[in-house]
Short mmCIF file of C-alpha atoms and ligand atoms in Angstrom, two decimals:
data_model
loop_
_atom_site.label_atom_id
_atom_site.label_comp_id
_atom_site.label_asym_id
_atom_site.label_seq_id
_atom_site.Cartn_x
_atom_site.Cartn_y
_atom_site.Cartn_z
CA UNK A 4 0.00 0.00 0.00
CA UNK A 5 1.53 3.34 -1.07
CA UNK A 6 1.79 6.20 1.40
CA UNK A 7 0.66 8.99 -0.93
CA UNK A 8 -2.93 9.22 -2.09
CA UNK A 9 -4.17 8.41 -5.61
CA UNK A 10 -5.64 11.93 -5.71
CA UNK A 11 -2.12 13.30 -5.90
CA UNK A 12 -1.56 11.53 -9.22
CA UNK A 13 -4.52 13.46 -10.64
CA UNK A 14 -2.85 16.86 -10.22
CA UNK A 15 0.05 18.59 -11.95
CA UNK A 16 2.36 21.16 -10.35
CA UNK A 17 1.52 24.73 -11.26
CA UNK A 18 3.70 25.67 -14.28
CA UNK A 19 3.66 29.28 -13.20
CA UNK A 20 5.11 28.41 -9.81
CA UNK A 21 7.71 26.06 -11.39
CA UNK A 22 8.94 28.75 -13.80
CA UNK A 23 8.92 31.50 -11.19
CA UNK A 24 11.05 29.25 -8.97
CA UNK A 25 13.47 28.48 -11.85
CA UNK A 26 13.86 32.22 -12.46
CA UNK A 27 14.52 32.76 -8.71
CA UNK A 28 17.15 30.00 -8.71
CA UNK A 29 18.92 31.53 -11.72
CA UNK A 30 18.86 34.93 -10.02
CA UNK A 31 20.34 33.40 -6.88
CA UNK A 32 23.19 32.06 -9.04
CA UNK A 33 23.92 35.63 -10.12
CA UNK A 34 22.14 35.58 -13.52
CA UNK A 35 20.43 38.75 -14.70
CA UNK A 36 16.84 37.51 -14.94
CA UNK A 37 13.62 39.43 -15.61
CA UNK A 38 10.64 37.45 -14.37
CA UNK A 39 7.42 37.99 -16.30
CA UNK A 40 5.83 34.86 -14.91
CA UNK A 41 4.14 35.97 -11.70
CA UNK A 42 0.46 36.77 -11.45
CA UNK A 43 0.44 39.57 -8.90
CA UNK A 44 0.44 43.37 -9.04
CA UNK A 45 3.79 44.97 -8.26
CA UNK A 46 1.98 47.75 -6.31
CA UNK A 47 1.76 47.88 -2.55
CA UNK A 48 -1.55 47.44 -0.68
CA UNK A 49 -3.12 50.94 -0.32
CA UNK A 50 -2.36 52.63 3.04
CA UNK A 51 -6.00 52.94 4.20
CA UNK A 52 -6.38 49.15 3.90
CA UNK A 53 -3.21 48.48 5.87
CA UNK A 54 -4.38 50.93 8.56
CA UNK A 55 -7.73 49.14 8.80
CA UNK A 56 -5.90 45.88 9.52
CA UNK A 57 -3.71 47.52 12.17
CA UNK A 58 -6.78 49.09 13.81
CA UNK A 59 -8.49 45.65 13.80
CA UNK A 60 -5.50 44.13 15.59
CA UNK A 61 -5.56 46.98 18.15
CA UNK A 62 -9.29 46.45 18.76
CA UNK A 63 -8.58 42.80 19.46
CA UNK A 64 -10.31 41.47 16.35
CA UNK A 65 -7.98 38.49 16.50
CA UNK A 66 -10.33 35.59 17.28
CA UNK A 67 -11.86 32.92 15.06
CA UNK A 68 -14.26 34.47 12.56
CA UNK A 69 -17.69 32.97 11.73
CA UNK A 70 -17.02 30.28 9.11
CA UNK A 71 -18.61 32.17 6.17
CA UNK A 72 -17.01 35.50 7.11
CA UNK A 73 -17.49 38.39 9.51
CA UNK A 74 -20.87 40.11 9.17
CA UNK A 75 -19.43 43.55 8.20
CA UNK A 76 -17.55 41.96 5.30
CA UNK A 77 -20.54 39.95 4.10
CA UNK A 78 -22.57 43.18 4.21
CA UNK A 79 -19.81 45.02 2.30
CA UNK A 80 -19.78 42.24 -0.33
CA UNK A 81 -23.57 42.48 -0.77
CA UNK A 82 -23.19 46.28 -1.22
CA UNK A 83 -20.37 45.77 -3.73
CA UNK A 84 -22.45 43.45 -5.89
CA UNK A 85 -25.37 45.91 -5.85
CA UNK A 86 -23.24 48.99 -6.49
CA UNK A 87 -20.90 47.62 -9.14
CA UNK A 88 -22.84 44.81 -10.82
CA UNK A 89 -26.50 45.61 -10.18
CA UNK A 90 -26.91 42.24 -8.44
CA UNK A 91 -29.09 41.82 -5.34
CA UNK A 92 -27.65 39.47 -2.73
CA UNK A 93 -28.41 39.18 0.96
CA UNK A 94 -25.32 38.88 3.19
CA UNK A 95 -26.47 35.30 3.84
CA UNK A 96 -25.94 34.61 0.13
CA UNK A 97 -22.24 35.50 0.37
CA UNK A 98 -19.18 33.67 1.59
CA UNK A 99 -15.60 34.72 2.33
CA UNK A 100 -12.71 32.29 1.83
CA UNK A 101 -8.95 32.15 1.95
CA UNK A 102 -8.42 33.63 -1.51
CA UNK A 103 -10.52 33.30 -4.63
CA UNK A 104 -8.85 29.94 -5.10
CA UNK A 105 -10.54 28.49 -2.02
CA UNK A 106 -13.93 29.83 -3.08
CA UNK A 107 -13.73 27.82 -6.31
CA UNK A 108 -12.35 24.77 -4.56
CA UNK A 109 -15.17 24.83 -1.97
CA UNK A 110 -17.80 25.19 -4.66
CA UNK A 111 -16.46 22.21 -6.59
CA UNK A 112 -15.97 20.09 -3.46
CA UNK A 113 -19.51 20.86 -2.35
CA UNK A 114 -21.12 19.92 -5.67
CA UNK A 115 -19.11 17.44 -7.76
CA UNK A 116 -19.75 13.72 -7.79
CA UNK A 117 -17.42 11.29 -9.57
CA UNK A 118 -17.71 11.76 -13.32
CA UNK A 119 -19.52 15.10 -13.19
CA UNK A 120 -18.27 17.27 -16.02
CA UNK A 121 -17.03 20.84 -15.77
CA UNK A 122 -16.62 22.84 -18.96
CA UNK A 123 -13.40 24.87 -19.03
CA UNK A 124 -12.59 27.05 -22.04
CA UNK A 125 -8.93 26.91 -23.13
CA UNK A 126 -6.60 28.56 -22.47
CA UNK A 127 -7.49 28.43 -18.78
CA UNK A 128 -6.12 29.48 -15.42
CA UNK A 129 -3.86 26.54 -14.47
CA UNK A 130 -5.75 25.66 -11.30
CA UNK A 131 -9.22 24.99 -12.75
CA UNK A 132 -8.61 21.52 -14.22
CA UNK A 133 -6.55 20.47 -11.21
CA UNK A 134 -9.22 21.54 -8.75
CA UNK A 135 -11.91 19.77 -10.75
CA UNK A 136 -9.78 16.60 -10.83
CA UNK A 137 -9.06 16.74 -7.12
CA UNK A 138 -12.77 16.97 -6.42
CA UNK A 139 -13.44 13.86 -8.54
CA UNK A 140 -14.91 15.72 -11.52
CA UNK A 141 -13.97 15.58 -15.15
CA UNK A 142 -12.71 18.72 -16.91
CA UNK A 143 -14.15 19.11 -20.41
CA UNK A 144 -12.03 21.51 -22.44
CA UNK A 145 -13.44 23.73 -25.16
CA UNK A 146 -10.81 25.36 -27.31
CA UNK A 147 -10.91 29.00 -28.29
CA UNK A 148 -8.81 30.54 -31.06
CA UNK A 149 -6.68 33.64 -31.42
CA UNK A 150 -8.95 34.66 -34.35
CA UNK A 151 -11.82 34.90 -31.80
CA UNK A 152 -9.53 36.69 -29.32
CA UNK A 153 -9.49 33.55 -27.13
CA UNK A 154 -13.20 33.93 -26.36
CA UNK A 155 -15.53 30.97 -26.13
CA UNK A 156 -17.96 30.74 -29.06
CA UNK A 157 -21.59 29.63 -28.65
CA UNK A 158 -21.39 26.66 -31.12
CA UNK A 159 -18.45 24.83 -29.50
CA UNK A 160 -19.95 25.50 -26.06
CA UNK A 161 -23.29 24.00 -27.02
CA UNK A 162 -21.62 20.91 -28.48
CA UNK A 163 -19.61 20.34 -25.27
CA UNK A 164 -22.68 20.24 -22.99
CA UNK A 165 -23.85 16.74 -21.98
CA UNK A 166 -26.35 15.46 -19.39
CA UNK A 167 -23.31 15.12 -17.03
CA UNK A 168 -22.29 18.80 -17.31
CA UNK A 169 -22.58 20.36 -13.85
CA UNK A 170 -20.66 23.62 -14.23
CA UNK A 171 -19.08 25.91 -16.75
CA UNK A 172 -16.23 28.05 -15.48
CA UNK A 173 -16.03 31.48 -17.10
CA UNK A 174 -13.19 33.92 -16.44
CA UNK A 175 -13.35 37.44 -17.79
CA UNK A 176 -10.94 39.26 -17.95
CA UNK A 177 -8.93 36.10 -18.40
CA UNK A 178 -5.77 34.76 -16.92
CA UNK A 179 -3.80 33.91 -19.13
CA UNK A 180 -5.00 35.91 -22.16
CA UNK A 181 -6.41 39.17 -20.74
CA UNK A 182 -9.45 38.69 -22.99
CA UNK A 183 -12.73 40.04 -21.60
CA UNK A 184 -16.25 39.47 -22.88
CA UNK A 185 -18.30 42.43 -24.06
CA UNK A 186 -22.01 42.44 -23.16
CA UNK A 187 -22.93 41.03 -26.60
CA UNK A 188 -20.27 38.30 -26.39
CA UNK A 189 -21.39 37.33 -22.89
CA UNK A 190 -25.05 37.32 -23.99
CA UNK A 191 -24.22 34.87 -26.78
CA UNK A 192 -22.82 32.53 -24.12
CA UNK A 193 -25.63 33.01 -21.60
CA UNK A 194 -28.20 32.40 -24.42
CA UNK A 195 -26.69 28.92 -24.86
CA UNK A 196 -26.78 28.32 -21.11
CA UNK A 197 -30.44 29.29 -20.96
CA UNK A 198 -31.18 26.30 -23.19
CA UNK A 199 -29.48 23.92 -20.69
CA UNK A 200 -31.07 24.48 -17.26
CA UNK A 201 -28.98 21.78 -15.56
CA UNK A 202 -25.72 23.66 -16.12
CA UNK A 203 -24.44 25.98 -13.36
CA UNK A 204 -22.18 28.97 -14.00
CA UNK A 205 -19.09 29.62 -11.93
CA UNK A 206 -17.84 33.03 -12.97
CA UNK A 207 -14.36 34.05 -11.86
CA UNK A 208 -14.44 37.87 -11.92
CA UNK A 209 -11.10 38.30 -10.13
CA UNK A 210 -9.84 40.85 -12.70
CA UNK A 211 -13.11 42.83 -12.92
CA UNK A 212 -11.51 46.18 -12.12
CA UNK A 213 -8.54 45.78 -14.42
CA UNK A 214 -9.98 46.65 -17.83
CA UNK A 215 -8.70 49.37 -20.14
CA UNK A 216 -9.91 52.05 -22.46
CA UNK A 217 -13.69 52.33 -22.50
CA UNK A 218 -14.28 48.58 -22.06
CA UNK A 219 -17.34 47.90 -19.86
CA UNK A 220 -17.05 44.85 -17.57
CA UNK A 221 -20.08 42.53 -17.34
CA UNK A 222 -20.80 39.39 -15.33
CA UNK A 223 -23.17 36.57 -16.46
CA UNK A 224 -25.98 37.03 -13.88
CA UNK A 225 -26.13 40.72 -14.76
CA UNK A 226 -26.36 40.07 -18.51
CA UNK A 227 -28.90 37.26 -18.06
CA UNK A 228 -30.86 37.68 -14.80
CA UNK A 229 -32.57 34.33 -15.42
CA UNK A 230 -29.27 32.64 -14.60
CA UNK A 231 -29.22 34.16 -11.10
CA UNK A 232 -30.49 30.96 -9.46
CA UNK A 233 -27.67 28.87 -10.88
CA UNK A 234 -24.72 31.24 -10.88
CA UNK A 235 -21.89 31.56 -8.38
CA UNK A 236 -20.25 34.95 -8.86
CA UNK A 237 -16.71 34.85 -7.49
CA UNK A 238 -14.43 37.79 -6.92
CA UNK A 239 -11.73 38.89 -4.52
CA UNK A 240 -9.44 41.63 -3.33
CA UNK A 241 -6.15 40.04 -4.44
CA UNK A 242 -5.63 41.77 -7.78
CA UNK A 243 -7.57 45.06 -7.73
CA UNK A 244 -6.39 46.02 -4.23
CA UNK A 245 -2.87 44.54 -4.46
CA UNK A 246 -3.72 42.17 -1.60
CA UNK A 247 -2.49 38.79 -2.88
CA UNK A 248 -0.84 37.92 0.46
CA UNK A 249 -3.89 38.77 2.57
CA UNK A 250 -5.74 35.79 1.10
CA UNK A 251 -9.31 37.01 0.82
CA UNK A 252 -11.72 35.91 -1.90
CA UNK A 253 -15.50 35.89 -1.86
CA UNK A 254 -18.57 34.84 -3.77
CA UNK A 255 -22.33 35.24 -3.91
CA UNK A 256 -24.93 32.81 -5.13
CA UNK A 257 -28.00 30.78 -4.16
CA UNK A 258 -28.24 30.30 -0.40
CA UNK A 259 -28.29 26.49 -0.52
CA UNK A 260 -24.98 26.45 -2.43
CA UNK A 261 -23.42 28.99 -0.05
CA UNK A 262 -24.53 26.86 2.93
CA UNK A 263 -22.89 23.79 1.35
CA UNK A 264 -19.67 25.74 0.81
CA UNK A 265 -19.81 26.92 4.42
CA UNK A 266 -20.15 23.30 5.50
CA UNK A 267 -17.01 22.33 3.56
CA UNK A 268 -15.08 25.34 4.82
CA UNK A 269 -16.06 24.62 8.41
CA UNK A 270 -14.03 21.42 8.27
CA UNK A 271 -11.14 22.99 6.37
CA UNK A 272 -9.94 26.37 7.57
CA UNK A 273 -12.80 27.51 9.87
CA UNK A 274 -12.84 30.70 7.79
CA UNK A 275 -10.41 33.28 6.40
CA UNK A 276 -8.07 35.25 8.70
CA UNK A 277 -10.10 37.72 10.76
CA UNK A 278 -7.58 40.57 10.39
CA UNK A 279 -7.51 40.20 6.61
CA UNK A 280 -11.31 40.28 6.57
CA UNK A 281 -11.31 43.64 8.33
CA UNK A 282 -8.80 44.89 5.76
CA UNK A 283 -11.13 43.65 3.00
CA UNK A 284 -14.06 45.61 4.51
CA UNK A 285 -11.98 48.77 4.03
CA UNK A 286 -10.96 47.67 0.52
CA UNK A 287 -14.60 47.29 -0.59
CA UNK A 288 -16.17 50.17 1.37
CA UNK A 289 -13.28 52.65 1.45
CA UNK A 290 -11.98 55.06 -1.18
CA UNK A 291 -11.30 53.52 -4.56
CA UNK A 292 -8.91 56.21 -5.75
CA UNK A 293 -5.94 53.88 -6.18
CA UNK A 294 -7.79 52.11 -8.99
CA UNK A 295 -7.38 54.77 -11.72
CA UNK A 296 -3.68 54.85 -10.86
CA UNK A 297 -3.34 51.05 -11.12
CA UNK A 298 -5.36 50.99 -14.37
CA UNK A 299 -3.39 53.79 -16.01
CA UNK A 300 -0.08 52.08 -15.20
CA UNK A 301 -1.30 48.69 -16.45
CA UNK A 302 -2.80 50.14 -19.61
CA UNK A 303 0.46 51.89 -20.50
CA UNK A 304 2.37 48.70 -19.91
CA UNK A 305 -0.06 46.62 -21.98
CA UNK A 306 0.32 49.03 -24.89
CA UNK A 307 4.12 49.00 -24.58
CA UNK A 308 4.37 45.20 -24.45
CA UNK A 309 1.88 44.51 -27.26
CA UNK A 310 3.60 47.02 -29.53
CA UNK A 311 7.11 45.72 -28.83
CA UNK A 312 6.12 42.06 -29.19
CA UNK A 313 4.42 42.76 -32.51
CA UNK A 314 7.65 44.30 -33.72
CA UNK A 315 9.43 41.05 -32.98
CA UNK A 316 10.18 38.52 -35.67
CA UNK A 317 7.92 35.42 -35.52
CA UNK A 318 5.53 36.76 -32.83
CA UNK A 319 1.90 37.86 -33.07
CA UNK A 320 0.34 39.48 -30.03
CA UNK A 321 -3.37 40.32 -29.78
CA UNK A 322 -4.43 43.38 -27.79
CA UNK A 323 -6.35 42.17 -24.70
CA UNK A 324 -9.04 44.16 -22.90
CA UNK A 325 -7.96 43.52 -19.31
CA UNK A 326 -6.03 41.76 -16.51
CA UNK A 327 -2.23 42.13 -16.70
CA UNK A 328 -1.34 39.41 -19.17
CA UNK A 329 -0.68 39.10 -22.88
CA UNK A 330 -0.67 35.82 -24.74
CA UNK A 331 1.36 36.10 -27.95
CA UNK A 332 1.59 33.30 -30.49
CA UNK A 333 5.07 31.92 -31.18
CA UNK A 334 3.79 29.51 -33.87
CA UNK A 335 6.17 30.93 -36.50
CA UNK A 336 9.16 30.29 -34.26
CA UNK A 337 8.41 26.59 -33.96
CA UNK A 338 10.82 24.54 -36.07
CA UNK A 339 13.56 27.22 -35.87
CA UNK A 340 16.94 26.65 -34.20
CA UNK A 341 17.98 28.58 -31.07
CA UNK A 342 21.56 29.91 -30.58
CA UNK A 343 22.24 26.84 -28.35
CA UNK A 344 21.62 24.61 -31.35
CA UNK A 345 18.33 23.31 -29.99
CA UNK A 346 15.42 23.05 -32.42
CA UNK A 347 12.28 24.63 -30.94
CA UNK A 348 9.61 21.94 -31.17
CA UNK A 349 7.11 23.36 -28.70
CA UNK A 350 6.23 26.58 -26.88
CA UNK A 351 7.82 25.04 -23.80
CA UNK A 352 11.14 24.82 -25.73
CA UNK A 353 10.62 28.47 -26.75
CA UNK A 354 10.26 29.77 -23.16
CA UNK A 355 13.00 27.48 -21.85
CA UNK A 356 15.52 28.72 -24.46
CA UNK A 357 14.36 32.31 -23.92
CA UNK A 358 15.11 31.97 -20.21
CA UNK A 359 18.49 30.27 -20.76
CA UNK A 360 19.62 32.61 -23.55
CA UNK A 361 18.24 35.99 -22.53
CA UNK A 362 17.17 35.57 -18.92
CA UNK A 363 13.48 36.34 -19.53
CA UNK A 364 11.01 34.13 -17.66
CA UNK A 365 7.61 33.65 -19.32
CA UNK A 366 5.14 30.75 -19.12
CA UNK A 367 4.47 28.43 -22.08
CA UNK A 368 0.93 28.36 -23.41
CA UNK A 369 0.60 24.58 -23.31
CA UNK A 370 0.57 24.93 -19.47
CA UNK A 371 -2.71 26.81 -19.96
CA UNK A 372 -4.02 24.27 -22.42
CA UNK A 373 -3.54 26.17 -25.70
CA UNK A 374 -0.42 26.87 -27.72
CA UNK A 375 2.00 27.47 -29.27
CA UNK A 376 1.81 30.69 -27.27
CA UNK A 377 3.33 32.07 -24.13
CA UNK A 378 2.04 34.22 -21.30
CA UNK A 379 3.70 37.40 -20.16
CA UNK A 380 2.62 39.11 -16.98
CA UNK A 381 3.16 42.86 -17.37
CA UNK A 382 2.75 43.56 -13.64
CA UNK A 383 6.28 44.93 -13.42
CA UNK A 384 8.01 48.25 -14.11
CA UNK A 385 8.05 49.87 -17.57
CA UNK A 386 11.85 49.77 -17.55
CA UNK A 387 11.91 46.02 -16.84
CA UNK A 388 9.26 45.41 -19.51
CA UNK A 389 11.11 47.39 -22.12
CA UNK A 390 14.34 45.55 -21.30
CA UNK A 391 12.53 42.19 -21.41
CA UNK A 392 10.83 42.95 -24.75
CA UNK A 393 14.20 44.04 -26.26
CA UNK A 394 15.64 40.71 -25.13
CA UNK A 395 12.68 38.80 -26.60
CA UNK A 396 13.17 40.64 -29.91
CA UNK A 397 16.87 39.79 -29.83
CA UNK A 398 16.12 36.13 -29.05
CA UNK A 399 13.61 35.87 -31.89
CA UNK A 400 16.03 37.64 -34.22
CA UNK A 401 18.70 35.06 -33.39
CA UNK A 402 16.55 32.07 -34.35
CA UNK A 403 17.63 30.34 -37.56
C1 PLP B 16 -8.21 33.84 -12.81
C2 PLP B 16 -7.81 33.75 -11.39
N1 PLP B 16 -8.71 33.32 -10.48
C3 PLP B 16 -8.41 33.20 -9.20
C4 PLP B 16 -7.16 33.48 -8.75
C5 PLP B 16 -6.85 33.27 -7.29
O1 PLP B 16 -6.95 34.40 -6.55
P1 PLP B 16 -6.52 34.39 -5.02
O2 PLP B 16 -5.07 34.81 -4.99
O3 PLP B 16 -7.43 35.37 -4.38
O4 PLP B 16 -6.69 33.01 -4.48
C6 PLP B 16 -6.17 33.93 -9.63
C7 PLP B 16 -4.81 34.21 -9.16
O5 PLP B 16 -3.84 34.17 -9.86
C8 PLP B 16 -6.52 34.06 -10.99
O6 PLP B 16 -5.62 34.48 -11.89
#
């Protein structure tokens, strides 16, 4: 009898974490490495949020929280959904977890039976298929294409739905592509879902606030109110408030689902850290004036990176609407020979040679289920991005 569980064999390590670690190791050896692989803002948590946490500690708010979250935060979440998304939720329809990641995990653990199918458009955030697998479900991938800006199309979605489909996971703006659905594009998807009343919608709106230009963010239950009773709308403070380390995510949905998630969470973590929850109350209720600053910086960086990558030999980079990622195609570089003499057979070879030759860490598209592409996170300084893009241009120029 083996010591480790069979469940472990169903999951892969996160490619983003593996590459970030490889870049760190190279740096520790003295190599000049620019890491474009991490998925977190390079900004600091706004001061008012930090002060709210310090005040909570001073008030003695340091005990176990209620499992689903402290009441002031659940009320703030209900207000957020009303104010920003036009969605009516009672605080009892909300739940707070240790990061958005745990919200999704709890929802899947609370609902999946062996063999239940979960539709995941590709390319996807690396954790979705792994979480589905760990919970005994079966990920069903539906490919998107660069021609459709990596957005799910109604036809392929409809063909992927079976009587075993329990959920579809939508993520707009997307990690890894930055693509975000317009109202019309989202309506085309929700129209399909209206024809299949057994399918639930798990929408990961983590990057809601990071959209650029005049793009208007929408979430499925807002576009199609008839989906309200079978939608879990997930969000969090990690990205928009530069709070990745505070570990607060939240969701709202039908009360019976929230209760089931509370049940799971009660035997897992007993709830998210109380101090972080008080900080999140300030994030949601307090001034939002850091947001235009974050958005302006990200938009400038997106424009810089897209323009420089499109000037590179062999690369094609679409202009995404949001998040802080771009997902260029390196299809034309496949088959070419790198300066080391290695022939690039896959996008993984491309990013590996790029890291070894020029010290730029990016993540290969096949890790997100669709390639040959690679993901660049532009959540780093303009100077570092310009340097990195020059190196990428030089690397592509050196391919034979
Ligand atoms: C699409 C997406 N969803 C969820 C998460 C997880 O967020 P959290 O850090 O709050 O767990 C991430 C983080 O990278 C993400 O990119």
